[in-house]
Coordinates of C-alpha atoms in Angstrom, one line a residue:
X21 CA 114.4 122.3 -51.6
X22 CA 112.7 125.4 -50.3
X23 CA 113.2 126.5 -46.4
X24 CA 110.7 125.4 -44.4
X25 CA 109.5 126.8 -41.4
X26 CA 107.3 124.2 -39.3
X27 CA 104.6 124.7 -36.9
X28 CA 103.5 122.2 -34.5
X29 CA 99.7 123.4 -33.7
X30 CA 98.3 122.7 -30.1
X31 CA 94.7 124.2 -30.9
X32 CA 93.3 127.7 -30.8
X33 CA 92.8 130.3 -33.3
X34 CA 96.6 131.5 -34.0
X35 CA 98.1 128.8 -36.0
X36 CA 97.2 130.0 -39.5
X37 CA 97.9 134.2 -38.5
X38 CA 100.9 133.3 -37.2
X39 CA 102.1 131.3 -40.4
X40 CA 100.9 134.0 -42.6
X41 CA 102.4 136.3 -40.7
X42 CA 105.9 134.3 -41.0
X43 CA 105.2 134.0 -45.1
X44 CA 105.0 137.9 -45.5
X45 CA 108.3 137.9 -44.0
X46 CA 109.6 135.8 -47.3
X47 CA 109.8 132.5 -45.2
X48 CA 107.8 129.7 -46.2
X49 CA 105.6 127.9 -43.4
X50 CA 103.8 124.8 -43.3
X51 CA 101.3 123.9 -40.3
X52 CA 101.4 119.9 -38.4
X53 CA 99.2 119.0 -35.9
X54 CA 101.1 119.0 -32.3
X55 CA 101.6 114.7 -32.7
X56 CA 102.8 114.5 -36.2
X57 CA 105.2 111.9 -36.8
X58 CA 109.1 112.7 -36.6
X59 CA 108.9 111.1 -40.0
X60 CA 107.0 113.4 -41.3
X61 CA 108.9 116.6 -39.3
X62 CA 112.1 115.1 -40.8
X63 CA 110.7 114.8 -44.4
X64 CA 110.1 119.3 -44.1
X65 CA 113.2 119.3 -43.2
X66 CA 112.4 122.9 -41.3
X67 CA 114.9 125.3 -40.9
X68 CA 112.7 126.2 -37.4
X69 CA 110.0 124.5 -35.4
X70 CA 107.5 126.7 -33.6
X71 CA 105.5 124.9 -31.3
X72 CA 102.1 127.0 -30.7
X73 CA 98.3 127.1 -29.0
X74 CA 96.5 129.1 -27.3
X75 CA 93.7 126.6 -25.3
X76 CA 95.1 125.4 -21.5
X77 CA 92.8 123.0 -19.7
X78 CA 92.4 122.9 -16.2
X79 CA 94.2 119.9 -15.8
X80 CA 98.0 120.7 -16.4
X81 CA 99.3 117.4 -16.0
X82 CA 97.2 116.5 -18.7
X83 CA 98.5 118.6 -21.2
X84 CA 99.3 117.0 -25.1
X85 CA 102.8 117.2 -25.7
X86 CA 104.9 116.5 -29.0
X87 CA 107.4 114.3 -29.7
X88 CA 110.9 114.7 -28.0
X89 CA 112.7 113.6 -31.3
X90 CA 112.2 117.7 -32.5
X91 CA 114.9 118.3 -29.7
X92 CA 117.4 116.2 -31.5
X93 CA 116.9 117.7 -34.7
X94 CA 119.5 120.2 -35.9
X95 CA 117.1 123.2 -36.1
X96 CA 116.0 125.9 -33.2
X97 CA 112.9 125.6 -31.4
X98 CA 110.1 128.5 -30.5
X99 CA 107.6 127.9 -28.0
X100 CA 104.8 130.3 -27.9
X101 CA 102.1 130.4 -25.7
X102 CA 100.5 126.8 -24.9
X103 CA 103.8 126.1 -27.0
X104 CA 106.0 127.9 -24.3
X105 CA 104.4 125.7 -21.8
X106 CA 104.8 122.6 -23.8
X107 CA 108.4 123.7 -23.7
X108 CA 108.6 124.1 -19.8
X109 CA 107.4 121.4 -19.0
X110 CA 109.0 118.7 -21.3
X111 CA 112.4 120.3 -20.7
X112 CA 112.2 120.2 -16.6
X113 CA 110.7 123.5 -15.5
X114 CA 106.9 123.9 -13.6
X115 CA 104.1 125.6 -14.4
X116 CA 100.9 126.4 -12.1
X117 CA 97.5 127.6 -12.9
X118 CA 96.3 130.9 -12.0
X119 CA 92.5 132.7 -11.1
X120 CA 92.1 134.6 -13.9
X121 CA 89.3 134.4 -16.0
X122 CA 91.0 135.8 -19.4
X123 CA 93.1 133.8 -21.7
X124 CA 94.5 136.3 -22.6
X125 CA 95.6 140.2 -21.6
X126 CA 97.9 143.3 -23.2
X127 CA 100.5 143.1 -20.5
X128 CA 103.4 145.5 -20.1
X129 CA 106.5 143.2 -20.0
X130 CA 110.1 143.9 -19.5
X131 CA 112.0 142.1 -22.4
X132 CA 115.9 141.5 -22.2
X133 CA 118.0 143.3 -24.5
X134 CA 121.1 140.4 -24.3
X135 CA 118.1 137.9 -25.8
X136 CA 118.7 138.1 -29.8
X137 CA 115.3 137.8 -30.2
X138 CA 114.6 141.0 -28.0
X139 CA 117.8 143.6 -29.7
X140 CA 115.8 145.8 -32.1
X141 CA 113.0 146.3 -29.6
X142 CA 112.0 148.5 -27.1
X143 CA 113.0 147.1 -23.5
X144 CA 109.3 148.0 -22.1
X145 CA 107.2 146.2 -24.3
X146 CA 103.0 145.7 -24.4
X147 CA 102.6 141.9 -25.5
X148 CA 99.4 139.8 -25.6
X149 CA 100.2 137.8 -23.0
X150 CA 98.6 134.6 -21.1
X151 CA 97.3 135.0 -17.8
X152 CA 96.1 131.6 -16.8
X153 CA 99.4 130.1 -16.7
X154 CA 101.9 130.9 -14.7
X155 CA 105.8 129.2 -15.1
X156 CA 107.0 128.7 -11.5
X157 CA 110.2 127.4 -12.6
X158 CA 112.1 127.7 -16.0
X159 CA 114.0 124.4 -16.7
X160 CA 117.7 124.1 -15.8
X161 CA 120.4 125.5 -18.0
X162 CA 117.4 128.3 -19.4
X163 CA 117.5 132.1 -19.0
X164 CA 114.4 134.4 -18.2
X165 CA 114.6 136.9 -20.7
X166 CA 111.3 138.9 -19.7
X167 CA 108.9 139.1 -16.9
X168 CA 105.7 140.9 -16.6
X169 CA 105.3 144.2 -14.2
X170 CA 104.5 141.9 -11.2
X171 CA 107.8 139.8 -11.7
X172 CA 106.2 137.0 -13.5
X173 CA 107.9 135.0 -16.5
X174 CA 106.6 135.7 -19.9
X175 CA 110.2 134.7 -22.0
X176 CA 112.7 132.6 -21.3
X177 CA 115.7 130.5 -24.0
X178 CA 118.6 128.6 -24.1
X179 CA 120.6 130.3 -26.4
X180 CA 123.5 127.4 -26.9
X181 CA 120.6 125.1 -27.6
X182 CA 118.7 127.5 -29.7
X183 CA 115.3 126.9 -27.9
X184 CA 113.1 129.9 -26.6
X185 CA 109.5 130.5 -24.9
X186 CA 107.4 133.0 -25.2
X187 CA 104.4 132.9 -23.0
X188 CA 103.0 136.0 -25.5
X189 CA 101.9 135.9 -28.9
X190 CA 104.3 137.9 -31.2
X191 CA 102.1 137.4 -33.9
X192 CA 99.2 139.3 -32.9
X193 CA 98.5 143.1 -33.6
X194 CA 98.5 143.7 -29.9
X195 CA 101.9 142.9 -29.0
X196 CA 103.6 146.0 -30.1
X197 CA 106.9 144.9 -32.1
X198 CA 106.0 141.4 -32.4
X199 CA 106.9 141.1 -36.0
X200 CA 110.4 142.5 -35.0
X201 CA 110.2 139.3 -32.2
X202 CA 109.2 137.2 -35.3
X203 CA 111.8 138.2 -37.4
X204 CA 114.7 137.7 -35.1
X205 CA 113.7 134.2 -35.1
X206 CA 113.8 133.7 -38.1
X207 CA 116.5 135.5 -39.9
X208 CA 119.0 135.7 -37.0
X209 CA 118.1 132.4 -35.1
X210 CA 117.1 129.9 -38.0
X211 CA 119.3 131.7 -40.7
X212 CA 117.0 131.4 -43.4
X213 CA 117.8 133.4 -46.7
X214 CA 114.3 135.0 -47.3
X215 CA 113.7 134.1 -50.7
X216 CA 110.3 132.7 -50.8
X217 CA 107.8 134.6 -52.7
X218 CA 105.0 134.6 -54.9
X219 CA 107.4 135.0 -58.5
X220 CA 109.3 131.9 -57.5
X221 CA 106.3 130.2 -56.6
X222 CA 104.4 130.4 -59.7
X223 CA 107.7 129.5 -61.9
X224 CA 108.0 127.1 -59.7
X225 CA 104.9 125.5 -59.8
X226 CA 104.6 125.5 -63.5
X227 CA 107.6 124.0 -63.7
X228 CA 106.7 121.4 -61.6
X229 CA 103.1 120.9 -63.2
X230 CA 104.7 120.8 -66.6
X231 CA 106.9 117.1 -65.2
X232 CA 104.0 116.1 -63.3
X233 CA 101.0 116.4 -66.6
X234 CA 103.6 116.2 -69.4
X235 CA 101.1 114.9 -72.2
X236 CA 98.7 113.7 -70.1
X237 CA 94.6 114.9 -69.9
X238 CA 93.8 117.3 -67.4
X239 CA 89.8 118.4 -66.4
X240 CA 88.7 121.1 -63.7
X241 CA 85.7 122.3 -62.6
X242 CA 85.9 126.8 -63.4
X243 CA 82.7 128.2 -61.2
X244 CA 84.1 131.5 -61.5
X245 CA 85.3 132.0 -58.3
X246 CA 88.5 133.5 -57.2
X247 CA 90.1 129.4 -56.1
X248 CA 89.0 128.3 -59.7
X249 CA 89.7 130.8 -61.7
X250 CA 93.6 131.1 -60.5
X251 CA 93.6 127.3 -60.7
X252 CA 93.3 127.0 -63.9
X253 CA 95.6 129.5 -65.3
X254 CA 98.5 128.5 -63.4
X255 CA 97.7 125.0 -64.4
X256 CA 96.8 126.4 -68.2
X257 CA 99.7 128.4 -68.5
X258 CA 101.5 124.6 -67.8
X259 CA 100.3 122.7 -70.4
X260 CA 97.6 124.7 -72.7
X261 CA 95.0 122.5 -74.8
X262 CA 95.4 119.5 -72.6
X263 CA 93.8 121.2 -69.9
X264 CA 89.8 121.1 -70.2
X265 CA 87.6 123.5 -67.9
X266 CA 84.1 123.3 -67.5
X267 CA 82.1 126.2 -66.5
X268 CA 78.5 125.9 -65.7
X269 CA 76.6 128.8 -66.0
X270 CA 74.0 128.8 -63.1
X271 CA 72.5 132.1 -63.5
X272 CA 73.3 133.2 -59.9
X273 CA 76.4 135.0 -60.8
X274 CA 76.8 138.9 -60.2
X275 CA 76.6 141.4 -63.2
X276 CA 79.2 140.6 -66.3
X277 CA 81.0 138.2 -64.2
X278 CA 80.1 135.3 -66.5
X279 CA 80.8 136.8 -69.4
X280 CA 84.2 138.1 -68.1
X281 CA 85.0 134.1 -67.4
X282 CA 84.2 133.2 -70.9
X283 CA 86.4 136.1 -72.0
X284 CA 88.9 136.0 -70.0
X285 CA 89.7 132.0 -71.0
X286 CA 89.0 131.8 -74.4
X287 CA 91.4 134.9 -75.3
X288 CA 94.0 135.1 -72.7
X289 CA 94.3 131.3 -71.9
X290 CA 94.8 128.6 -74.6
X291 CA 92.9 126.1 -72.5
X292 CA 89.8 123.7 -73.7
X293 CA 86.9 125.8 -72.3
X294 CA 84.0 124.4 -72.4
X295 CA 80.7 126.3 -71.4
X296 CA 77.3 125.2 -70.3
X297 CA 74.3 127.9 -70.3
X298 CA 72.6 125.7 -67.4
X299 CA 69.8 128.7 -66.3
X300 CA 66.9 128.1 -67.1
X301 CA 67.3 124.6 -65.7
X302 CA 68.4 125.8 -62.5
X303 CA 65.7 128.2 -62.5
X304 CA 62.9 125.3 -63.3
X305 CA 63.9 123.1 -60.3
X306 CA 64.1 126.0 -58.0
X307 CA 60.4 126.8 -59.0
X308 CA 58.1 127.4 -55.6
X309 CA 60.9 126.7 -52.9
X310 CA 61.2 129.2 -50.8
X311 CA 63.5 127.4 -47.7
X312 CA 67.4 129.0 -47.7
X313 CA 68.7 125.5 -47.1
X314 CA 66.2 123.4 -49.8
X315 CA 67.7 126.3 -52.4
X316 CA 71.3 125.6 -51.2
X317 CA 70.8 121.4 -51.5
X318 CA 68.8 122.1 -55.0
X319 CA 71.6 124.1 -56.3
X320 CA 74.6 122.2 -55.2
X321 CA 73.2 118.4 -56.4
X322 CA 71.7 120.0 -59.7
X323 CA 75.9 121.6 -60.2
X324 CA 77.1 118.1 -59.9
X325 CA 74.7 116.2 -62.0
X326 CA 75.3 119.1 -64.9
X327 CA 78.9 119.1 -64.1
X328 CA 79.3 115.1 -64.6
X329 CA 77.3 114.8 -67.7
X330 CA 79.6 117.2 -69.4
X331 CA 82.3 115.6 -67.1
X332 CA 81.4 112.1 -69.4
X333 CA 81.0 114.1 -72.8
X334 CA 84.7 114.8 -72.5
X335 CA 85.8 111.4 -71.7
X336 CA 88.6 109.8 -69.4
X337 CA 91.0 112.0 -68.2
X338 CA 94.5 111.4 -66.3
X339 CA 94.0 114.2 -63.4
X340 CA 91.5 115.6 -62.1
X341 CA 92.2 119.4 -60.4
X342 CA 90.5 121.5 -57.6
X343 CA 91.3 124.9 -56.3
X344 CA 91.8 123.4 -52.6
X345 CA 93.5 125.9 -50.6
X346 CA 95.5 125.8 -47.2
X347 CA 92.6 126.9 -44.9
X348 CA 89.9 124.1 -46.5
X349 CA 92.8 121.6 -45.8
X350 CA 93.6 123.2 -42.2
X351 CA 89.8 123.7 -40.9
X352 CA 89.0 120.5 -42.7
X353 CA 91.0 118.5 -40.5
X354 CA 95.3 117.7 -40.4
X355 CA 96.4 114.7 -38.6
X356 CA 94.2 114.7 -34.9
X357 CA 93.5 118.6 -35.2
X358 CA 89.7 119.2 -34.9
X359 CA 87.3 119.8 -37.7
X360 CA 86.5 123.7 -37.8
X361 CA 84.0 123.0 -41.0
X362 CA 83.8 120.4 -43.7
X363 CA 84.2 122.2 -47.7
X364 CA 83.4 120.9 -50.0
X365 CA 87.1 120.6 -51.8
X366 CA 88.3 118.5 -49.3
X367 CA 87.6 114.6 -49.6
X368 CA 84.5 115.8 -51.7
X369 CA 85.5 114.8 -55.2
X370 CA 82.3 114.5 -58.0
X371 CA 81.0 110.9 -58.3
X372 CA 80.8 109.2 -61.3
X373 CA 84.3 111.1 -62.9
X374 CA 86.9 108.7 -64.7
X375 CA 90.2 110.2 -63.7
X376 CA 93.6 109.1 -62.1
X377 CA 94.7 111.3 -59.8
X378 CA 93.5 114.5 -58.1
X379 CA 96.1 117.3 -58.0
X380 CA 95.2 120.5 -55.9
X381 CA 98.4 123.3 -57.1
X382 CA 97.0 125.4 -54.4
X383 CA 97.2 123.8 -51.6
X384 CA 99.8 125.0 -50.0
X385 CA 98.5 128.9 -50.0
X386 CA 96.2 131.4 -48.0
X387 CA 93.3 133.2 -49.6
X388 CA 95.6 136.3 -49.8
X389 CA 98.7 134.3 -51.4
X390 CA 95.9 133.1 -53.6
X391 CA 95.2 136.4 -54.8
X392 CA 98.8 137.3 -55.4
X393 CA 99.2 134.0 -57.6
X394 CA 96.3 135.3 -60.0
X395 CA 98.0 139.2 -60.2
X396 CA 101.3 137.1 -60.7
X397 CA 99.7 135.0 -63.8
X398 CA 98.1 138.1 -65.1
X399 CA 94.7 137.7 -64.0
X400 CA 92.8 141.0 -64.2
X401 CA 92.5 142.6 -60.7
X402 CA 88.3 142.2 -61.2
X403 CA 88.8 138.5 -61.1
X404 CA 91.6 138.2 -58.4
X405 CA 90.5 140.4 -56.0
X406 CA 86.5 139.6 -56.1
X407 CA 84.2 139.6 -53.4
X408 CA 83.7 136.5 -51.5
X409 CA 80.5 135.0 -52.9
X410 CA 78.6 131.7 -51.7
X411 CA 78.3 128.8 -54.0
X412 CA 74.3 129.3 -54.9
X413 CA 75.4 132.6 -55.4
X414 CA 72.3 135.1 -56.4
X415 CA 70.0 132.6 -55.2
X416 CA 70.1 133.0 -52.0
X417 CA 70.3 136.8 -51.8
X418 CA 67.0 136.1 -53.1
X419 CA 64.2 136.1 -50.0
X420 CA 61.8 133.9 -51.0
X421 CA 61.2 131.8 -54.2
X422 CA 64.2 132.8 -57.0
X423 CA 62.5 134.1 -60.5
X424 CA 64.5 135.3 -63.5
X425 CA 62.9 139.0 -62.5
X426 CA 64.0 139.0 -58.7
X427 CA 68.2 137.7 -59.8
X428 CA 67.7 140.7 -62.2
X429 CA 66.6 143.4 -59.5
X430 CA 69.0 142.1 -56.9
X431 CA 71.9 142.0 -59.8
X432 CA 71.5 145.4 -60.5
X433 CA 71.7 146.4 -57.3
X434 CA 74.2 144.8 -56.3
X435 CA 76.5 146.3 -59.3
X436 CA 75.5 149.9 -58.3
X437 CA 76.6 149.1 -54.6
X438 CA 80.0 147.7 -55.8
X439 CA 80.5 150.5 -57.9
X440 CA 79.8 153.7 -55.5
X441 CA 81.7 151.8 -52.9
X442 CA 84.8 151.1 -55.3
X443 CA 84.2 155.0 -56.5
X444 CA 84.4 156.4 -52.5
X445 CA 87.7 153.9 -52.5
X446 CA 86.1 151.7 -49.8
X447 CA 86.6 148.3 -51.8
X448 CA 89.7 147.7 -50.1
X449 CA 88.9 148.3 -47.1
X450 CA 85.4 146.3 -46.1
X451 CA 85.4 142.7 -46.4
X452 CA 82.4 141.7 -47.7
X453 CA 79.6 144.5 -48.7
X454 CA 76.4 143.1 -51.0
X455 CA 72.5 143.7 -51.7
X456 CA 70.0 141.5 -51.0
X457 CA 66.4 140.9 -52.0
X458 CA 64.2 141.2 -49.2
X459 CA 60.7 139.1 -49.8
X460 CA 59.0 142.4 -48.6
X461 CA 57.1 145.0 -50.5
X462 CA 55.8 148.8 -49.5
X463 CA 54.1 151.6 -50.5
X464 CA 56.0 154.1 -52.1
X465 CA 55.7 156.8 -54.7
X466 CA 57.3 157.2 -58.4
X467 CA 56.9 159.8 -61.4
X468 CA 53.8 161.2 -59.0
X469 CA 52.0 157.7 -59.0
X470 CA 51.8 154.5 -56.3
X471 CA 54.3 152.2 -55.9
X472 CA 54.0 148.8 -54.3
X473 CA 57.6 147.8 -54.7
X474 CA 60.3 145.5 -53.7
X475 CA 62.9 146.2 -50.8
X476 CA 66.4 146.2 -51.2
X477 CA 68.9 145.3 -48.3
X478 CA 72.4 146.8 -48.3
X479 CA 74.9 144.8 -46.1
X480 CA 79.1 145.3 -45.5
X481 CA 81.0 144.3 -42.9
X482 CA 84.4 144.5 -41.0
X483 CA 86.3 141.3 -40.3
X484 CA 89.3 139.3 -39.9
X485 CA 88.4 135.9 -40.1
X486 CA 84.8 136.0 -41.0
X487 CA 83.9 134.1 -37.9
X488 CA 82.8 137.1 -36.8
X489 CA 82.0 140.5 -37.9
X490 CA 81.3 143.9 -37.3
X491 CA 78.5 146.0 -39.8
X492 CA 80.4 148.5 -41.7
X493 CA 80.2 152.3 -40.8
X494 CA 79.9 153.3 -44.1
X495 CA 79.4 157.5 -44.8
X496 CA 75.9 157.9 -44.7
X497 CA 76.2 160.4 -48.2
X498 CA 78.2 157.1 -49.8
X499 CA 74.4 155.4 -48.2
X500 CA 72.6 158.5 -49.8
X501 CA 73.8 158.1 -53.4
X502 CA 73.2 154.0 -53.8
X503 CA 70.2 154.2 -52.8
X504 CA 69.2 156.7 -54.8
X505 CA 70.6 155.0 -57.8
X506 CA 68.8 151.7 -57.1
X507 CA 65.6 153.4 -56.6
X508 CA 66.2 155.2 -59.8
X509 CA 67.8 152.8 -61.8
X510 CA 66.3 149.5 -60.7
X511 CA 62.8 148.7 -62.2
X512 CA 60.4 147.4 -58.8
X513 CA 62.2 149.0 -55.7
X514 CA 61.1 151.6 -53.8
X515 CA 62.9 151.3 -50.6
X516 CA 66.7 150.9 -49.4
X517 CA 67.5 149.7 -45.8
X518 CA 71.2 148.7 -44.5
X519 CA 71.6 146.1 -42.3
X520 CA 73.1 147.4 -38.8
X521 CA 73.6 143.6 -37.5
X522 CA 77.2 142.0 -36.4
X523 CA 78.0 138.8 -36.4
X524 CA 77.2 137.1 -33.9
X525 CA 74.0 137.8 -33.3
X526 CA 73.6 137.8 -37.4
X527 CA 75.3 135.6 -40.0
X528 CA 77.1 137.4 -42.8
X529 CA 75.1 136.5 -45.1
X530 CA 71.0 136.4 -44.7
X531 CA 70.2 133.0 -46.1

């Protein structure tokens, strides 16, 4: 059984950084909601527990707690933030509220060389630290191990007991040497080996598909995407021919990327692939509608229907498979923890499907792990490392009603954008960075004769979490060239803006 590192969530935004953050350092990491049943604690059998949060109400005798079974489990304990106060008080200590009116702050704290989680780190330390809590009083038998530049306690621990609070979050770029904090925990407090990675996972998994299928019938829905896409291989390169895919061609996809789906599974992949050139009839019900959100319901009910009459073609199947992945699980809803947002792989299966079970192989990893899977199974880099892209795809970089000649226009565009930008070496560093069809035409001038073209809409951005977002300061020559390129190279544009908008006011995407 693989080591487990368990984290208790209170609420906030940290939880799934700070497990990423403990899986690059070769530890596997699973995320519970604060109340989650010893029973299911004990079943992880964790190697550590961190208990973490970063939202404090007003009321601190209120405050949700866990259960005080984790305390009599043989494994150490790391409170951070909310988590430290959690700690504090179920253990016997006091904590008061202060008058600040930021969470959080970059504090200069004096850390404790004797702790073991402070020994490879700089004494004086900066941490992101919380600043609406104070702890009057660390419970009996526990040593403060750091205090802020006014005297006030930001770490304290039980060594014999293996328990410790941080009232900082290591995990955050702010806290200079948190990583180092991180790793102290982990490999010289919970002992783990650090041998978690993506290799083992993937033999792993196959392994473990190959017991679960054996002969069995397997179907999965391939849109192309990057979720999809490494679904299926690492369940084709299980069992082969007894998995079928279904990919439904929509028309909205970006240049070649189609065709590079098709290619990719039918050569590389011994899988069923089965292929359904859907356009035209995805282009006949979006006829005359114009509203972002009517284009969006049209697209995603007119996908199902086509997907479950080829669905029945194929017949009954034993599984059914979706390319869930940690984060649609997480911001779905675990246990009590609040929906962020519904998707659309979570509790959403096709109606009308005959199938026995649904399996979801990727459940367990972050978008980035995700990527590392496809590399791992020898998906080409163009696949695993695409672009986020909305479901409707195309269509609703479209402003306005979506013909065959505007996909066309904004497809090309968008293929000269990609490339300058992966020419200049940018691609790895923006996020997100894609053309759009604006519903607006200008005058303009070509080969010495009036224009009255289309405009084209160049947006990138900067983020972490695409919650929010910052628009991309992108070399104006890099600007320069694509535009010029659409202009000449794109038949019916005449004009190239870029969008200068964050997130919020803006959302990422314009429709």
């Amino acid at each position: 059984m693989k080591e487990t590192i368990l984290i208790l969530d209170f609420g906030g935004s940290h939880s799934q950084l700070l497990a990423r953050k403990i899986r690059k350092n070769n530890v596997y990491c699973e995320i519970l909601p604060y109340n989650a049943a010893i029973s299911r604690i004990r079943s992880l059998n964790p190697k550590g527990i961190v208990l973490t949060g970063n939202i404090v109400g007003s009321n601190l005798n209120e405050m949700s707690l866990c259960t005080e079974e984790i305390f009599k489990l043989s494994c150490p304990v790391l409170g951070i933030n909310y988590g430290a106060l959690v700690l504090t008080k179920m253990l016997g200590g006091s904590i008061s509220a202060l008058n600040q009116t930021e969470e959080c702050a970059k504090v200069l704290t004096s850390l404790e060389k004797k702790s073991i989680l402070f020994k490879s780190i700089e004494t004086e330390n900066y941490s992101w630290l919380n600043q609406t809590v104070d702890i009057e009083k660390v419970p009996k038998g526990y040593n403060i191990t750091g205090k802020t530049k006014e005297g006030k306690t930001c770490a304290f621990e039980n060594e014999e007991k293996n328990i410790y609070g941080l009232l900082f979050h290591p995990e955050v770029s702010e806290t200079v040497s948190g990583n180092e904090i991180l790793r102290a925990f982990l490999y010289d407090v919970c002992k783990v080996s650090g041998t978690w990675n993506m290799k083992t996972y993937v033999e792993e998994t196959i392994e473990d598909l190959k017991e679960k299928f054996q002969d069995s019938k397997v179907l999965l829905g391939l849109s192309g995407g990057v979720d999809s896409a490494v679904c299926a291989a690492l369940v084709g390169k299980a069992i082969g021919r007894n998995l079928t895919c279904i990919f439904v061609d929509h028309g909205f996809m970006r240049k070649n990327e189609g065709e590079q789906i098709k290619e990719v599974f039918t050569k590389q992949f011994d899988i069923n692939l089965v292929c359904v050139d859907a356009r035209q009839r995805f282009l006949e019900k979006l006829a005359g509608v114009t509203d972002p959100e009517a284009k969006r319901k049209i697209i995603g009910k007119e996908f199902i229907e086509v997907f479950q009459e080829e669905a029945r073609k194929v017949g009954a199947m034993d599984f059914f498979v979706q390319g869930t992945i940690y984060p649609d699980v997480i911001e779905s809803g675990v246990g009590n923890i609040k929906v962020v947002k519904s998707h659309h792989n979570v509790g959403g299966l096709p109606e009308d499907i005959q199938f026995g079970e649904l399996v979801e192989p990727l459940r367990s990893l972050f978008k980035d792990e995700v990527r590392q899977c496809g590399l791992e199974l020898g998906l080409p880099k163009d696949i695993v490392m695409r672009q986020p892209f909305p479901g409707p795809g195309l269509a609703i970089r479209v402003i306005g009603e979506v013909t065959e000649e505007k996909l066309e226009i904004v497809r090309e565009a968008d293929h000269i954008f990609r490339d300058e930008i992966a020419k200049a070496g940018l691609d790895t560093e923006l996020n997100q960075y894609f053309t759009v069809l604006t519903n607006m035409r200008s005058v303009g001038v070509r080969n010495n004769s009036r224009t009255y073209d289309y405009t084209i809409a160049l947006r990138a951005v900067i983020t972490t979490d695409f919650m929010t977002a910052k628009w991309a300061r992108i070399p104006y020559e890099i600007l320069e060239k694509v535009s010029e390129r659409i202009i000449n190279e794109v038949e019916h544009v005449n004009r190239v803006v870029y969008d200068i908008t964050g997130k919020p006011p803006a959302t990422i995407e314009w429709e």
